[in-house]
Amino acid sequence: MPVEYAACEYGQTRGIMESHFQREMGALYRDHHGWLRGWLRKKLGNAFDAADLAHDTYLRVLSTGRAPHDDDSRRYLARIANCLVIDLFRRRHIETAYLETLAALPEPVAPSPETRALVLEALIEIDTLLSRLPAKARTAFLLCKLEGLGYREIAEQLQVSVSSVEKYIAQALRECYAVQFGSDA
């Protein structure tokens, strides 16, 4: 088969697949967007956040490149939306704690709005990273980095071996490295 023909055939197949996916996504949106916004509005008590998270839910589905089966659509959308609600509450909790800390600072020491935004973004990224770690690895890492405890002290507190603490810290550092430099680094 000539290369030009194969490329043309591939392009046609890809175009058919894309248009099928677009039709599926259009139907998913038409059939369930109103329901999803209403479900989120009940959960959040706020139409604006509900609209934003409904939009973000469909963006997540689009990024997967595949639509759910018809009989699973609402459950699939609800699962994605629920994760987004959890992320929203987590971000707001972090933001509130940060703003309360800033409010306690004297005015001349308070950071600029740009610095606040950067710090808040970094705090949310750190929280996301820490939430992916197993509980013992997260605790060991925080005890080491925030409390300044040595591995032996952490091992005693967690009731594990020092070598386990070394593995926990290494796991946490690998996650930090992956976030900083990408998982391929």
Coordinates of C-alpha atoms in Angstrom, one line a residue:
M1 CA 0.0 0.0 0.0
P2 CA 1.5 3.4 -1.0
V3 CA 2.4 5.6 1.9
E4 CA 0.2 8.4 0.7
Y5 CA -2.8 6.1 0.6
A6 CA -2.1 4.8 4.1
A7 CA -1.7 8.3 5.5
C8 CA -5.0 9.3 3.8
E9 CA -6.8 6.2 5.2
Y10 CA -5.4 6.9 8.7
G11 CA -6.5 10.5 8.4
Q12 CA -10.0 9.5 7.4
T13 CA -10.2 6.9 10.2
R14 CA -9.0 9.4 12.8
G15 CA -11.5 12.0 11.5
I16 CA -14.3 9.4 11.8
M17 CA -13.2 8.6 15.3
E18 CA -13.0 12.2 16.3
S19 CA -16.4 13.0 14.9
H20 CA -17.9 10.0 16.7
F21 CA -16.3 11.2 20.0
Q22 CA -17.6 14.7 19.4
R23 CA -21.1 13.3 18.8
E24 CA -20.9 11.3 22.0
M25 CA -19.7 14.3 24.0
G26 CA -22.4 16.4 22.6
A27 CA -25.0 13.9 23.6
L28 CA -23.4 13.5 27.0
Y29 CA -23.5 17.3 27.5
R30 CA -27.1 17.7 26.2
D31 CA -28.5 14.7 28.2
H32 CA -26.7 15.4 31.6
H33 CA -25.4 18.9 31.9
G34 CA -28.6 20.3 33.5
W35 CA -28.7 17.4 35.9
L36 CA -25.0 17.7 36.8
R37 CA -25.3 21.5 37.5
G38 CA -28.4 20.8 39.7
W39 CA -26.6 18.0 41.6
L40 CA -23.6 20.3 42.1
R41 CA -25.8 23.2 43.2
K42 CA -27.3 21.0 45.9
K43 CA -23.9 19.8 47.0
L44 CA -22.3 23.3 47.0
G45 CA -25.3 25.5 47.8
N46 CA -24.1 27.9 45.1
A47 CA -25.0 28.1 41.4
F48 CA -21.7 29.8 40.4
D49 CA -19.4 27.2 41.8
A50 CA -21.8 24.5 40.4
A51 CA -21.5 25.9 36.9
D52 CA -17.7 26.1 37.1
L53 CA -17.3 22.6 38.4
A54 CA -19.8 21.2 35.8
H55 CA -17.7 22.9 33.1
D56 CA -14.5 21.4 34.7
T57 CA -16.1 18.0 34.8
Y58 CA -16.7 18.0 31.1
L59 CA -13.2 19.2 30.5
R60 CA -11.9 16.3 32.4
V61 CA -14.0 13.9 30.4
L62 CA -12.8 15.6 27.2
S63 CA -9.2 15.2 28.3
T64 CA -9.6 11.4 28.6
G65 CA -10.6 11.2 24.9
R66 CA -13.5 8.8 25.6
A67 CA -17.1 9.2 26.7
P68 CA -18.7 6.9 29.3
H69 CA -21.2 4.3 28.3
D70 CA -24.8 5.6 28.3
D71 CA -25.9 3.5 31.3
D72 CA -22.9 4.8 33.3
S73 CA -22.9 8.4 32.3
R74 CA -24.4 10.0 35.5
R75 CA -22.3 7.9 37.8
Y76 CA -19.2 8.7 35.8
L77 CA -19.9 12.4 35.8
A78 CA -20.8 12.4 39.5
R79 CA -17.5 10.6 40.4
I80 CA -15.4 13.2 38.5
A81 CA -17.5 16.1 39.9
N82 CA -17.2 14.8 43.4
C83 CA -13.4 14.7 43.2
L84 CA -13.5 18.3 41.9
V85 CA -15.7 19.3 44.9
I86 CA -13.2 17.7 47.2
D87 CA -10.4 19.6 45.5
L88 CA -12.4 22.9 45.7
F89 CA -13.0 22.4 49.5
R90 CA -9.3 21.5 50.0
R91 CA -8.1 24.6 48.1
R92 CA -10.5 26.8 50.1
H93 CA -9.4 25.4 53.4
I94 CA -5.8 26.0 52.5
E95 CA -6.6 29.5 51.3
T96 CA -8.5 30.3 54.5
A97 CA -5.7 29.1 56.7
Y98 CA -3.2 31.1 54.7
L99 CA -5.2 34.3 54.8
E100 CA -5.8 33.9 58.6
T101 CA -2.0 33.6 59.0
L102 CA -1.4 36.7 56.9
A103 CA -4.0 38.6 58.8
A104 CA -2.0 38.0 62.0
L105 CA 1.1 39.6 60.4
P106 CA 1.9 43.3 60.9
E107 CA 1.0 45.3 57.8
P108 CA 4.6 46.1 56.7
V109 CA 5.5 42.4 56.7
A110 CA 2.5 41.2 54.7
P111 CA 3.4 40.0 51.2
S112 CA 2.1 41.6 48.0
P113 CA -1.0 40.2 46.2
E114 CA 1.3 38.6 43.6
T115 CA 3.4 36.9 46.3
R116 CA 0.2 35.8 48.1
A117 CA -1.1 34.2 44.8
L118 CA 2.2 32.4 44.2
V119 CA 2.5 31.1 47.8
L120 CA -1.2 29.9 47.7
E121 CA -0.6 28.1 44.4
A122 CA 2.6 26.5 45.9
L123 CA 0.7 25.5 49.1
I124 CA -2.1 23.8 47.0
E125 CA 0.5 22.0 44.9
I126 CA 2.3 20.7 48.1
D127 CA -1.1 19.6 49.6
T128 CA -1.9 17.7 46.4
L129 CA 1.5 16.0 46.5
L130 CA 1.2 15.1 50.2
S131 CA -2.3 13.7 49.7
R132 CA -1.0 11.2 47.2
L133 CA 1.5 9.8 49.6
P134 CA 0.7 6.9 51.9
A135 CA 0.0 8.0 55.5
K136 CA 3.2 6.9 57.0
A137 CA 5.3 8.3 54.2
R138 CA 3.5 11.6 54.5
T139 CA 3.9 11.7 58.3
A140 CA 7.6 10.8 58.2
F141 CA 8.3 13.5 55.6
L142 CA 6.5 16.2 57.5
L143 CA 8.2 15.2 60.8
C144 CA 11.5 15.3 59.1
K145 CA 11.0 18.6 57.1
L146 CA 8.8 20.6 59.4
E147 CA 9.6 19.3 62.9
G148 CA 13.3 18.7 62.1
L149 CA 13.2 15.2 63.6
G150 CA 15.9 12.7 62.8
Y151 CA 15.2 9.3 61.3
R152 CA 15.6 7.4 64.6
E153 CA 13.1 9.8 66.3
I154 CA 10.6 9.4 63.5
A155 CA 11.0 5.6 63.6
E156 CA 10.2 5.6 67.3
Q157 CA 7.2 7.9 66.9
L158 CA 5.8 5.8 64.0
Q159 CA 6.9 2.6 65.6
V160 CA 8.7 1.4 62.5
S161 CA 12.4 0.6 61.7
V162 CA 14.8 3.3 60.7
S163 CA 15.1 1.7 57.2
S164 CA 11.3 2.1 56.8
V165 CA 11.7 5.8 57.6
E166 CA 14.4 6.0 55.0
K167 CA 12.1 4.4 52.4
Y168 CA 9.3 6.7 53.4
I169 CA 11.4 9.8 53.0
A170 CA 12.9 8.6 49.7
Q171 CA 9.3 7.9 48.4
A172 CA 8.3 11.5 49.4
L173 CA 11.4 13.0 47.8
R174 CA 10.7 11.1 44.6
E175 CA 7.2 12.5 44.5
C176 CA 8.6 16.0 45.1
Y177 CA 11.2 15.5 42.3
A178 CA 8.5 14.3 39.9
V179 CA 6.4 17.3 40.6
Q180 CA 9.3 19.7 40.2
F181 CA 10.9 18.1 37.1
G182 CA 8.2 15.9 35.6
S183 CA 7.8 12.2 36.0
D184 CA 10.2 11.5 33.1
A185 CA 13.1 13.3 34.9

